[in-house]
Amino acid sequence: MRLAIVGAVLLVAGIVAVAVEALPVADVMALVDRTAPILAFVVAMTVVTELASEAGVFLWIARRLRHWGRGYSLVLWLLVAASAALCTIFLSLDTTVVLLTPVVVSVTRQAGLPVLPFALTTVWLANTASLLLPISNLSNLLAQHSLGSISPAGFAALMWAPSLVAALVPLVFICIVFRRDLRKRYPRIPVNRIRSDRHAMGEESRGLGDRTLLVVAAAVLALLLPALVSGVVVWIPATGAAVVLLAAFAVRRPRVLKISLVPWSLLLFAAGLFVVMETARHLGAPLLFAALAGEGEGTGDLVRLAASGGLASNLLNNLPAYLLAEPVAGTPGRLAALLIGVNAGPLITPWASLATLLWHDRLARMNVMITWKGYAVFGLIVAPLTVLLAALALAATGR
């Protein structure tokens, strides 16, 4: 509700800007043309992931993760890290924190392990692993447009090195700080005896007895993932997958199909933010950021731009930080450096990315208390290291 209120205020401010001619109507139409496919993708993927979760796909994964961990905390943690990275890369960072966070808490509670290292792994990788593909982060989709609608393969070719480094730095930090927790053992349970901890998940029964829905949802995801990186405009396969799952649930479990499947608050917030930041751009705000971000494509220049993007993300939010800085990026190399800052940098303040807020909300609903002070202290170490090393990796592998 708070997100919707903020979005409504931003949208009203944008409408006022248009009314007083601070933002030309032509610019608004160009903004709609650019962002409408992105928001359509967000809606479709939200429906897909929520229905896949209702079908039990992610809880099925949780059961197998504990079994595959073979009683070793380190192995289980590596499996969680791999799941978080893959989910972020192919389904987006918000999907990771919304759907994987309850899975991680459930698995660690069942195994009797500390939640903190696993929970931090989830939220940090949701941010830092979101560099590789356009679909991984909303800022990437915006950058894809500025890069001339570059293909997913071309985008990955540009971002693979900083993406790899950005994912590894938080993992190394967790390995060092939580090394004692990661050396622990937990009792193994045969996979056919692992039961879902629905109270820990904070969910009611999700139709796990309906094998048909589980198989359909798993098949849809299996087909969707390659389609999203095939070069087809991403909202098209995402919408097709959503329609298939909606049809399946209409037949098998129609009570699940509610208007709340559509992320109205997120849409309102994003729309309002887009309009306000377009107004700020039209009024010259990028010139102020340019003084901080500098120019050029040397190693120092790329590090400076990435650091500026990370700082702006933690002060504002990663999405407005990207929109503010995009006009001063200019080239593929500088856009890549900016993405490093706004994707891998928002690890300090709670509002730096929407994913972080969603993650903390899920933890609170499951009675897992992580203070923002402690989160910020860790972030003050991890974020600068991640941004610096990822920017250096970008400079070393070509701009």
mmCIF file of C-alpha atoms in Angstrom:
data_model
loop_
_atom_site.group_PDB
_atom_site.id
_atom_site.type_symbol
_atom_site.label_atom_id
_atom_site.label_comp_id
_atom_site.label_asym_id
_atom_site.label_seq_id
_atom_site.Cartn_x
_atom_site.Cartn_y
_atom_site.Cartn_z
ATOM 1 C CA MET A 1 0.000 0.000 0.000
ATOM 2 C CA ARG A 2 2.826 2.400 0.848
ATOM 3 C CA LEU A 3 4.439 1.678 -2.508
ATOM 4 C CA ALA A 4 1.139 2.411 -4.260
ATOM 5 C CA ILE A 5 0.751 5.697 -2.363
ATOM 6 C CA VAL A 6 4.259 6.798 -3.307
ATOM 7 C CA GLY A 7 3.567 5.818 -6.914
ATOM 8 C CA ALA A 8 0.308 7.765 -6.964
ATOM 9 C CA VAL A 9 2.025 10.869 -5.594
ATOM 10 C CA LEU A 10 4.770 10.568 -8.221
ATOM 11 C CA LEU A 11 2.211 10.094 -10.993
ATOM 12 C CA VAL A 12 0.244 13.160 -9.883
ATOM 13 C CA ALA A 13 3.481 15.148 -9.815
ATOM 14 C CA GLY A 14 4.186 13.987 -13.362
ATOM 15 C CA ILE A 15 0.708 14.985 -14.515
ATOM 16 C CA VAL A 16 1.206 18.426 -12.991
ATOM 17 C CA ALA A 17 4.538 18.704 -14.823
ATOM 18 C CA VAL A 18 2.768 17.986 -18.111
ATOM 19 C CA ALA A 19 -0.019 20.431 -17.286
ATOM 20 C CA VAL A 20 2.422 23.303 -16.628
ATOM 21 C CA GLU A 21 4.440 22.299 -19.715
ATOM 22 C CA ALA A 22 7.542 21.395 -17.710
ATOM 23 C CA LEU A 23 7.364 18.066 -19.568
ATOM 24 C CA PRO A 24 6.304 18.169 -23.248
ATOM 25 C CA VAL A 25 3.562 15.783 -24.330
ATOM 26 C CA ALA A 26 5.813 14.479 -27.120
ATOM 27 C CA ASP A 27 8.344 13.371 -24.516
ATOM 28 C CA VAL A 28 5.605 11.627 -22.570
ATOM 29 C CA MET A 29 4.524 9.694 -25.659
ATOM 30 C CA ALA A 30 8.127 8.680 -26.346
ATOM 31 C CA LEU A 31 8.409 7.524 -22.718
ATOM 32 C CA VAL A 32 5.242 5.439 -23.043
ATOM 33 C CA ASP A 33 6.521 3.861 -26.250
ATOM 34 C CA ARG A 34 9.749 2.895 -24.488
ATOM 35 C CA THR A 35 8.387 1.692 -21.143
ATOM 36 C CA ALA A 36 5.050 0.047 -22.017
ATOM 37 C CA PRO A 37 6.691 -3.207 -23.283
ATOM 38 C CA ILE A 38 8.848 -3.296 -20.142
ATOM 39 C CA LEU A 39 5.865 -2.940 -17.816
ATOM 40 C CA ALA A 40 3.969 -5.566 -19.839
ATOM 41 C CA PHE A 41 6.880 -7.937 -19.283
ATOM 42 C CA VAL A 42 6.875 -7.186 -15.537
ATOM 43 C CA VAL A 43 3.151 -7.971 -15.304
ATOM 44 C CA ALA A 44 3.426 -11.186 -17.322
ATOM 45 C CA MET A 45 6.440 -12.482 -15.389
ATOM 46 C CA THR A 46 4.798 -11.680 -12.071
ATOM 47 C CA VAL A 47 1.758 -13.730 -13.064
ATOM 48 C CA VAL A 48 3.961 -16.590 -14.293
ATOM 49 C CA THR A 49 6.076 -16.759 -11.150
ATOM 50 C CA GLU A 50 3.150 -16.397 -8.749
ATOM 51 C CA LEU A 51 1.217 -19.195 -10.468
ATOM 52 C CA ALA A 52 4.333 -21.363 -10.651
ATOM 53 C CA SER A 53 4.703 -20.855 -6.929
ATOM 54 C CA GLU A 54 1.045 -21.727 -6.369
ATOM 55 C CA ALA A 55 1.610 -24.924 -8.337
ATOM 56 C CA GLY A 56 4.417 -25.864 -5.943
ATOM 57 C CA VAL A 57 7.419 -25.538 -8.257
ATOM 58 C CA PHE A 58 9.541 -23.556 -5.825
ATOM 59 C CA LEU A 59 8.626 -25.618 -2.783
ATOM 60 C CA TRP A 60 9.520 -28.734 -4.783
ATOM 61 C CA ILE A 61 12.916 -27.137 -5.396
ATOM 62 C CA ALA A 62 13.288 -26.401 -1.672
ATOM 63 C CA ARG A 63 12.708 -30.044 -0.780
ATOM 64 C CA ARG A 64 15.323 -31.185 -3.265
ATOM 65 C CA LEU A 65 17.866 -28.594 -2.159
ATOM 66 C CA ARG A 66 17.908 -29.969 1.355
ATOM 67 C CA HIS A 67 18.224 -33.512 0.048
ATOM 68 C CA TRP A 68 20.987 -32.596 -2.415
ATOM 69 C CA GLY A 69 22.908 -30.800 0.356
ATOM 70 C CA ARG A 70 23.738 -34.264 1.781
ATOM 71 C CA GLY A 71 23.858 -32.951 5.328
ATOM 72 C CA TYR A 72 26.594 -30.367 4.644
ATOM 73 C CA SER A 73 25.784 -26.722 5.329
ATOM 74 C CA LEU A 74 28.362 -25.550 2.788
ATOM 75 C CA VAL A 75 26.889 -27.685 0.005
ATOM 76 C CA LEU A 76 23.367 -26.511 0.821
ATOM 77 C CA TRP A 77 24.560 -22.899 0.815
ATOM 78 C CA LEU A 78 26.209 -23.324 -2.576
ATOM 79 C CA LEU A 79 22.965 -24.791 -3.932
ATOM 80 C CA VAL A 80 21.024 -21.819 -2.551
ATOM 81 C CA ALA A 81 23.542 -19.431 -4.111
ATOM 82 C CA ALA A 82 23.255 -21.169 -7.484
ATOM 83 C CA SER A 83 19.459 -21.086 -7.269
ATOM 84 C CA ALA A 84 19.466 -17.375 -6.393
ATOM 85 C CA ALA A 85 21.841 -16.555 -9.244
ATOM 86 C CA LEU A 86 19.921 -18.562 -11.854
ATOM 87 C CA CYS A 87 16.542 -17.260 -10.672
ATOM 88 C CA THR A 88 17.830 -13.686 -10.836
ATOM 89 C CA ILE A 89 19.421 -14.086 -14.254
ATOM 90 C CA PHE A 90 16.412 -15.711 -15.926
ATOM 91 C CA LEU A 91 13.423 -14.505 -13.868
ATOM 92 C CA SER A 92 14.623 -11.132 -12.435
ATOM 93 C CA LEU A 93 15.810 -9.983 -9.029
ATOM 94 C CA ASP A 94 12.338 -9.220 -7.646
ATOM 95 C CA THR A 95 11.234 -12.765 -8.445
ATOM 96 C CA THR A 96 14.227 -14.104 -6.536
ATOM 97 C CA VAL A 97 13.494 -12.257 -3.319
ATOM 98 C CA VAL A 98 9.729 -12.797 -3.423
ATOM 99 C CA LEU A 99 9.760 -16.510 -4.169
ATOM 100 C CA LEU A 100 13.153 -17.803 -3.073
ATOM 101 C CA THR A 101 13.333 -16.051 0.310
ATOM 102 C CA PRO A 102 10.515 -18.161 1.838
ATOM 103 C CA VAL A 103 12.098 -21.274 0.318
ATOM 104 C CA VAL A 104 15.473 -20.456 1.885
ATOM 105 C CA VAL A 105 13.994 -19.744 5.315
ATOM 106 C CA SER A 106 11.979 -22.966 5.178
ATOM 107 C CA VAL A 107 14.989 -25.078 4.165
ATOM 108 C CA THR A 108 17.296 -23.643 6.826
ATOM 109 C CA ARG A 109 14.678 -24.055 9.542
ATOM 110 C CA GLN A 110 14.027 -27.642 8.542
ATOM 111 C CA ALA A 111 17.763 -28.309 8.629
ATOM 112 C CA GLY A 112 18.318 -26.449 11.905
ATOM 113 C CA LEU A 113 20.838 -24.037 10.370
ATOM 114 C CA PRO A 114 21.329 -20.258 10.909
ATOM 115 C CA VAL A 115 19.154 -18.256 8.531
ATOM 116 C CA LEU A 116 21.348 -15.145 8.199
ATOM 117 C CA PRO A 117 24.077 -16.319 5.767
ATOM 118 C CA PHE A 118 21.466 -17.921 3.505
ATOM 119 C CA ALA A 119 19.153 -14.894 3.634
ATOM 120 C CA LEU A 120 21.980 -12.459 2.858
ATOM 121 C CA THR A 121 23.102 -14.653 -0.020
ATOM 122 C CA THR A 122 19.601 -14.446 -1.480
ATOM 123 C CA VAL A 123 19.236 -10.662 -1.386
ATOM 124 C CA TRP A 124 22.821 -9.847 -2.338
ATOM 125 C CA LEU A 125 22.803 -12.153 -5.345
ATOM 126 C CA ALA A 126 19.359 -10.861 -6.323
ATOM 127 C CA ASN A 127 21.059 -7.507 -6.819
ATOM 128 C CA THR A 128 24.596 -8.375 -7.911
ATOM 129 C CA ALA A 129 23.702 -11.296 -10.195
ATOM 130 C CA SER A 130 21.255 -9.121 -12.146
ATOM 131 C CA LEU A 131 23.856 -7.856 -14.626
ATOM 132 C CA LEU A 132 24.046 -10.647 -17.187
ATOM 133 C CA LEU A 133 20.816 -10.474 -19.233
ATOM 134 C CA PRO A 134 18.315 -7.734 -20.094
ATOM 135 C CA ILE A 135 15.519 -9.613 -18.296
ATOM 136 C CA SER A 136 17.498 -9.816 -15.048
ATOM 137 C CA ASN A 137 16.744 -6.245 -14.002
ATOM 138 C CA LEU A 138 14.396 -3.487 -15.072
ATOM 139 C CA SER A 139 17.361 -1.140 -15.474
ATOM 140 C CA ASN A 140 18.875 -3.629 -17.936
ATOM 141 C CA LEU A 141 15.734 -3.517 -20.056
ATOM 142 C CA LEU A 142 15.968 0.258 -20.136
ATOM 143 C CA ALA A 143 19.647 0.046 -21.069
ATOM 144 C CA GLN A 144 18.900 -2.500 -23.798
ATOM 145 C CA HIS A 145 16.813 0.142 -25.540
ATOM 146 C CA SER A 146 19.663 2.664 -25.299
ATOM 147 C CA LEU A 147 22.047 0.056 -26.700
ATOM 148 C CA GLY A 148 20.006 -0.150 -29.894
ATOM 149 C CA SER A 149 17.852 -3.100 -28.750
ATOM 150 C CA ILE A 150 20.930 -5.282 -28.446
ATOM 151 C CA SER A 151 20.282 -9.042 -28.402
ATOM 152 C CA PRO A 152 20.471 -10.963 -25.095
ATOM 153 C CA ALA A 153 23.638 -12.662 -26.382
ATOM 154 C CA GLY A 154 25.213 -9.313 -27.209
ATOM 155 C CA PHE A 155 24.212 -7.941 -23.815
ATOM 156 C CA ALA A 156 25.748 -10.971 -22.078
ATOM 157 C CA ALA A 157 28.934 -10.584 -24.126
ATOM 158 C CA LEU A 158 29.256 -7.033 -22.815
ATOM 159 C CA MET A 159 28.408 -7.856 -19.189
ATOM 160 C CA TRP A 160 29.727 -11.380 -18.533
ATOM 161 C CA ALA A 161 32.960 -10.403 -16.746
ATOM 162 C CA PRO A 162 31.517 -7.779 -14.360
ATOM 163 C CA SER A 163 28.524 -10.060 -13.795
ATOM 164 C CA LEU A 164 30.767 -12.935 -12.731
ATOM 165 C CA VAL A 165 32.836 -10.755 -10.425
ATOM 166 C CA ALA A 166 29.784 -9.053 -8.914
ATOM 167 C CA ALA A 167 28.304 -12.435 -8.019
ATOM 168 C CA LEU A 168 31.541 -13.827 -6.563
ATOM 169 C CA VAL A 169 32.504 -10.938 -4.261
ATOM 170 C CA PRO A 170 29.487 -11.263 -1.898
ATOM 171 C CA LEU A 171 29.929 -15.051 -1.845
ATOM 172 C CA VAL A 172 33.573 -14.731 -0.797
ATOM 173 C CA PHE A 173 32.571 -12.276 1.933
ATOM 174 C CA ILE A 174 29.938 -14.669 3.282
ATOM 175 C CA CYS A 175 32.411 -17.571 3.166
ATOM 176 C CA ILE A 176 34.817 -15.582 5.340
ATOM 177 C CA VAL A 177 32.398 -14.009 7.809
ATOM 178 C CA PHE A 178 30.130 -17.037 8.250
ATOM 179 C CA ARG A 179 32.751 -19.761 7.873
ATOM 180 C CA ARG A 180 31.778 -21.438 11.160
ATOM 181 C CA ASP A 181 28.097 -21.628 10.200
ATOM 182 C CA LEU A 182 28.997 -23.037 6.793
ATOM 183 C CA ARG A 183 31.033 -25.847 8.377
ATOM 184 C CA LYS A 184 28.010 -27.206 10.242
ATOM 185 C CA ARG A 185 26.215 -30.450 9.461
ATOM 186 C CA TYR A 186 22.491 -31.148 9.448
ATOM 187 C CA PRO A 187 20.482 -34.384 9.514
ATOM 188 C CA ARG A 188 19.753 -35.876 6.134
ATOM 189 C CA ILE A 189 16.193 -36.920 5.310
ATOM 190 C CA PRO A 190 15.185 -38.999 2.284
ATOM 191 C CA VAL A 191 13.564 -36.802 -0.316
ATOM 192 C CA ASN A 192 10.275 -38.677 -0.157
ATOM 193 C CA ARG A 193 9.986 -37.886 3.537
ATOM 194 C CA ILE A 194 10.685 -34.160 3.378
ATOM 195 C CA ARG A 195 7.518 -32.302 4.283
ATOM 196 C CA SER A 196 6.713 -28.735 3.486
ATOM 197 C CA ASP A 197 6.932 -26.405 6.485
ATOM 198 C CA ARG A 198 3.870 -24.355 5.630
ATOM 199 C CA HIS A 199 3.980 -22.347 8.825
ATOM 200 C CA ALA A 200 7.587 -21.362 8.155
ATOM 201 C CA MET A 201 6.672 -20.523 4.600
ATOM 202 C CA GLY A 202 3.853 -18.322 5.870
ATOM 203 C CA GLU A 203 1.574 -19.809 3.211
ATOM 204 C CA GLU A 204 -1.488 -21.998 3.060
ATOM 205 C CA SER A 205 -1.547 -25.174 1.001
ATOM 206 C CA ARG A 206 -0.526 -24.264 -2.512
ATOM 207 C CA GLY A 207 -2.153 -27.101 -4.353
ATOM 208 C CA LEU A 208 0.876 -29.338 -3.979
ATOM 209 C CA GLY A 209 -1.319 -32.381 -4.396
ATOM 210 C CA ASP A 210 -2.229 -31.320 -7.938
ATOM 211 C CA ARG A 211 0.500 -33.011 -9.920
ATOM 212 C CA THR A 212 -0.986 -31.816 -13.202
ATOM 213 C CA LEU A 213 -0.519 -28.158 -12.283
ATOM 214 C CA LEU A 214 2.985 -28.845 -11.019
ATOM 215 C CA VAL A 215 3.978 -30.528 -14.274
ATOM 216 C CA VAL A 216 2.350 -27.837 -16.438
ATOM 217 C CA ALA A 217 4.016 -25.004 -14.493
ATOM 218 C CA ALA A 218 7.417 -26.701 -14.622
ATOM 219 C CA ALA A 219 7.061 -27.292 -18.364
ATOM 220 C CA VAL A 220 6.035 -23.681 -18.975
ATOM 221 C CA LEU A 221 9.085 -22.419 -17.090
ATOM 222 C CA ALA A 222 11.363 -24.856 -18.926
ATOM 223 C CA LEU A 223 10.116 -23.561 -22.284
ATOM 224 C CA LEU A 224 9.987 -19.918 -21.233
ATOM 225 C CA LEU A 225 13.586 -19.559 -20.104
ATOM 226 C CA PRO A 226 15.201 -20.231 -23.513
ATOM 227 C CA ALA A 227 12.508 -18.130 -25.186
ATOM 228 C CA LEU A 228 13.456 -15.140 -23.024
ATOM 229 C CA VAL A 229 17.058 -15.243 -24.275
ATOM 230 C CA SER A 230 16.242 -16.108 -27.882
ATOM 231 C CA GLY A 231 16.169 -12.490 -29.045
ATOM 232 C CA VAL A 232 12.376 -12.267 -29.288
ATOM 233 C CA VAL A 233 10.941 -9.178 -27.582
ATOM 234 C CA VAL A 234 10.640 -10.527 -24.030
ATOM 235 C CA TRP A 235 7.087 -9.449 -23.258
ATOM 236 C CA ILE A 236 5.773 -11.753 -26.007
ATOM 237 C CA PRO A 237 6.935 -15.153 -24.636
ATOM 238 C CA ALA A 238 6.272 -13.972 -21.064
ATOM 239 C CA THR A 239 2.696 -13.082 -21.981
ATOM 240 C CA GLY A 240 2.243 -16.407 -23.758
ATOM 241 C CA ALA A 241 3.462 -18.288 -20.681
ATOM 242 C CA ALA A 242 1.122 -16.286 -18.460
ATOM 243 C CA VAL A 243 -1.848 -17.085 -20.696
ATOM 244 C CA VAL A 244 -1.065 -20.825 -20.609
ATOM 245 C CA LEU A 245 -0.811 -20.878 -16.823
ATOM 246 C CA LEU A 246 -3.926 -18.767 -16.421
ATOM 247 C CA ALA A 247 -5.830 -21.255 -18.595
ATOM 248 C CA ALA A 248 -4.491 -24.215 -16.610
ATOM 249 C CA PHE A 249 -5.484 -22.675 -13.297
ATOM 250 C CA ALA A 250 -8.889 -21.644 -14.671
ATOM 251 C CA VAL A 251 -9.580 -25.347 -15.208
ATOM 252 C CA ARG A 252 -7.865 -26.835 -12.149
ATOM 253 C CA ARG A 253 -7.927 -24.169 -9.410
ATOM 254 C CA PRO A 254 -9.927 -21.110 -10.489
ATOM 255 C CA ARG A 255 -10.091 -19.682 -6.957
ATOM 256 C CA VAL A 256 -6.395 -18.777 -7.248
ATOM 257 C CA LEU A 257 -7.069 -16.372 -10.123
ATOM 258 C CA LYS A 258 -7.460 -13.031 -8.397
ATOM 259 C CA ILE A 259 -6.891 -9.469 -9.483
ATOM 260 C CA SER A 260 -4.067 -9.299 -6.919
ATOM 261 C CA LEU A 261 -1.923 -11.451 -9.244
ATOM 262 C CA VAL A 262 -1.200 -8.239 -11.133
ATOM 263 C CA PRO A 263 1.394 -6.133 -9.239
ATOM 264 C CA TRP A 264 -0.672 -2.939 -9.215
ATOM 265 C CA SER A 265 1.445 -1.188 -6.587
ATOM 266 C CA LEU A 266 4.655 -1.867 -8.491
ATOM 267 C CA LEU A 267 3.109 -0.709 -11.768
ATOM 268 C CA LEU A 268 1.851 2.521 -10.211
ATOM 269 C CA PHE A 269 5.204 3.161 -8.571
ATOM 270 C CA ALA A 270 7.166 2.455 -11.757
ATOM 271 C CA ALA A 271 4.868 4.585 -13.923
ATOM 272 C CA GLY A 272 5.050 7.521 -11.523
ATOM 273 C CA LEU A 273 8.815 7.174 -11.206
ATOM 274 C CA PHE A 274 9.280 7.078 -14.987
ATOM 275 C CA VAL A 275 7.280 10.279 -15.485
ATOM 276 C CA VAL A 276 8.947 12.197 -12.638
ATOM 277 C CA MET A 277 12.453 11.202 -13.725
ATOM 278 C CA GLU A 278 11.652 12.121 -17.344
ATOM 279 C CA THR A 279 10.630 15.540 -16.035
ATOM 280 C CA ALA A 280 13.876 15.807 -14.076
ATOM 281 C CA ARG A 281 15.837 14.858 -17.186
ATOM 282 C CA HIS A 282 13.996 17.475 -19.239
ATOM 283 C CA LEU A 283 14.800 20.131 -16.610
ATOM 284 C CA GLY A 284 18.528 19.369 -16.708
ATOM 285 C CA ALA A 285 19.120 17.082 -13.712
ATOM 286 C CA PRO A 286 21.594 14.903 -15.694
ATOM 287 C CA LEU A 287 23.934 17.883 -15.880
ATOM 288 C CA LEU A 288 24.270 17.777 -12.094
ATOM 289 C CA PHE A 289 25.014 14.066 -12.158
ATOM 290 C CA ALA A 290 27.545 14.560 -14.967
ATOM 291 C CA ALA A 291 29.689 16.647 -12.631
ATOM 292 C CA LEU A 292 29.876 13.655 -10.285
ATOM 293 C CA ALA A 293 30.151 10.886 -12.889
ATOM 294 C CA GLY A 294 32.728 12.499 -15.170
ATOM 295 C CA GLU A 295 33.454 11.595 -18.782
ATOM 296 C CA GLY A 296 35.638 9.234 -20.780
ATOM 297 C CA GLU A 297 36.096 5.474 -20.996
ATOM 298 C CA GLY A 298 39.393 4.926 -19.246
ATOM 299 C CA THR A 299 39.590 2.535 -16.318
ATOM 300 C CA GLY A 300 39.355 5.367 -13.799
ATOM 301 C CA ASP A 301 36.424 6.903 -15.687
ATOM 302 C CA LEU A 302 34.450 3.655 -15.649
ATOM 303 C CA VAL A 303 35.132 3.120 -11.945
ATOM 304 C CA ARG A 304 34.037 6.695 -11.226
ATOM 305 C CA LEU A 305 30.785 6.284 -13.155
ATOM 306 C CA ALA A 306 30.012 2.924 -11.499
ATOM 307 C CA ALA A 307 30.728 4.379 -8.058
ATOM 308 C CA SER A 308 28.510 7.385 -8.805
ATOM 309 C CA GLY A 309 25.683 5.079 -9.864
ATOM 310 C CA GLY A 310 26.054 3.033 -6.686
ATOM 311 C CA LEU A 311 26.070 6.147 -4.514
ATOM 312 C CA ALA A 312 22.999 7.588 -6.249
ATOM 313 C CA SER A 313 21.195 4.252 -5.885
ATOM 314 C CA ASN A 314 21.755 4.144 -2.147
ATOM 315 C CA LEU A 315 20.653 7.763 -1.774
ATOM 316 C CA LEU A 316 17.613 7.582 -4.076
ATOM 317 C CA ASN A 317 16.855 4.132 -5.488
ATOM 318 C CA ASN A 318 18.524 2.218 -8.292
ATOM 319 C CA LEU A 319 15.836 2.882 -10.901
ATOM 320 C CA PRO A 320 15.747 6.702 -10.622
ATOM 321 C CA ALA A 321 19.540 6.635 -10.329
ATOM 322 C CA TYR A 322 19.750 4.876 -13.693
ATOM 323 C CA LEU A 323 17.237 7.204 -15.343
ATOM 324 C CA LEU A 324 19.073 10.223 -13.978
ATOM 325 C CA ALA A 325 22.471 9.041 -15.193
ATOM 326 C CA GLU A 326 21.576 7.458 -18.525
ATOM 327 C CA PRO A 327 22.040 10.637 -20.601
ATOM 328 C CA VAL A 328 25.643 11.003 -19.384
ATOM 329 C CA ALA A 329 26.540 7.357 -20.070
ATOM 330 C CA GLY A 330 26.459 7.642 -23.843
ATOM 331 C CA THR A 331 28.529 4.643 -24.975
ATOM 332 C CA PRO A 332 28.110 0.880 -24.406
ATOM 333 C CA GLY A 333 31.104 0.830 -22.062
ATOM 334 C CA ARG A 334 29.795 3.676 -19.931
ATOM 335 C CA LEU A 335 26.282 2.220 -19.894
ATOM 336 C CA ALA A 336 27.760 -1.066 -18.671
ATOM 337 C CA ALA A 337 29.642 0.787 -15.914
ATOM 338 C CA LEU A 338 26.461 2.583 -14.906
ATOM 339 C CA LEU A 339 24.603 -0.735 -14.708
ATOM 340 C CA ILE A 340 27.318 -2.091 -12.429
ATOM 341 C CA GLY A 341 26.703 0.814 -10.069
ATOM 342 C CA VAL A 342 22.912 0.729 -10.043
ATOM 343 C CA ASN A 343 22.561 -3.080 -10.033
ATOM 344 C CA ALA A 344 25.430 -4.268 -7.827
ATOM 345 C CA GLY A 345 25.763 -1.151 -5.674
ATOM 346 C CA PRO A 346 22.390 -0.948 -3.852
ATOM 347 C CA LEU A 347 23.448 -3.079 -0.868
ATOM 348 C CA ILE A 348 23.598 -0.454 1.880
ATOM 349 C CA THR A 349 20.310 1.395 2.395
ATOM 350 C CA PRO A 350 16.977 -0.444 2.573
ATOM 351 C CA TRP A 351 15.378 1.687 -0.142
ATOM 352 C CA ALA A 352 18.281 1.335 -2.576
ATOM 353 C CA SER A 353 16.359 -1.316 -4.516
ATOM 354 C CA LEU A 354 12.783 -2.506 -4.409
ATOM 355 C CA ALA A 355 14.065 -6.080 -4.193
ATOM 356 C CA THR A 356 15.706 -5.339 -0.833
ATOM 357 C CA LEU A 357 12.468 -3.969 0.606
ATOM 358 C CA LEU A 358 10.523 -6.989 -0.661
ATOM 359 C CA TRP A 359 13.151 -9.315 0.843
ATOM 360 C CA HIS A 360 12.966 -7.697 4.276
ATOM 361 C CA ASP A 361 9.164 -7.756 4.188
ATOM 362 C CA ARG A 362 9.154 -11.497 3.448
ATOM 363 C CA LEU A 363 11.572 -12.130 6.307
ATOM 364 C CA ALA A 364 9.473 -10.087 8.733
ATOM 365 C CA ARG A 365 6.346 -12.048 7.754
ATOM 366 C CA MET A 366 8.229 -15.230 8.692
ATOM 367 C CA ASN A 367 9.521 -13.816 12.013
ATOM 368 C CA VAL A 368 13.119 -13.513 10.853
ATOM 369 C CA MET A 369 14.491 -10.276 12.265
ATOM 370 C CA ILE A 370 17.444 -8.639 10.484
ATOM 371 C CA THR A 371 18.184 -5.072 11.535
ATOM 372 C CA TRP A 372 18.813 -2.434 8.911
ATOM 373 C CA LYS A 373 21.842 -1.243 10.910
ATOM 374 C CA GLY A 374 23.530 -4.623 10.645
ATOM 375 C CA TYR A 375 22.555 -4.881 6.988
ATOM 376 C CA ALA A 376 24.082 -1.462 6.278
ATOM 377 C CA VAL A 377 27.341 -2.299 8.086
ATOM 378 C CA PHE A 378 27.862 -5.390 5.931
ATOM 379 C CA GLY A 379 26.778 -3.457 2.842
ATOM 380 C CA LEU A 380 29.330 -0.705 3.468
ATOM 381 C CA ILE A 381 32.004 -3.363 3.030
ATOM 382 C CA VAL A 382 30.505 -5.487 0.260
ATOM 383 C CA ALA A 383 29.017 -2.811 -2.020
ATOM 384 C CA PRO A 384 32.184 -0.741 -2.666
ATOM 385 C CA LEU A 385 34.281 -3.873 -3.192
ATOM 386 C CA THR A 386 31.739 -5.359 -5.571
ATOM 387 C CA VAL A 387 31.341 -2.202 -7.640
ATOM 388 C CA LEU A 388 35.088 -1.533 -7.792
ATOM 389 C CA LEU A 389 36.110 -5.049 -8.813
ATOM 390 C CA ALA A 390 33.251 -5.432 -11.284
ATOM 391 C CA ALA A 391 34.156 -2.111 -12.932
ATOM 392 C CA LEU A 392 37.790 -3.200 -13.157
ATOM 393 C CA ALA A 393 36.638 -6.465 -14.744
ATOM 394 C CA LEU A 394 34.656 -4.466 -17.310
ATOM 395 C CA ALA A 395 37.700 -2.335 -18.111
ATOM 396 C CA ALA A 396 39.953 -5.380 -18.391
ATOM 397 C CA THR A 397 37.717 -7.318 -20.781
ATOM 398 C CA GLY A 398 36.964 -4.514 -23.213
ATOM 399 C CA ARG A 399 34.585 -1.583 -23.201
#
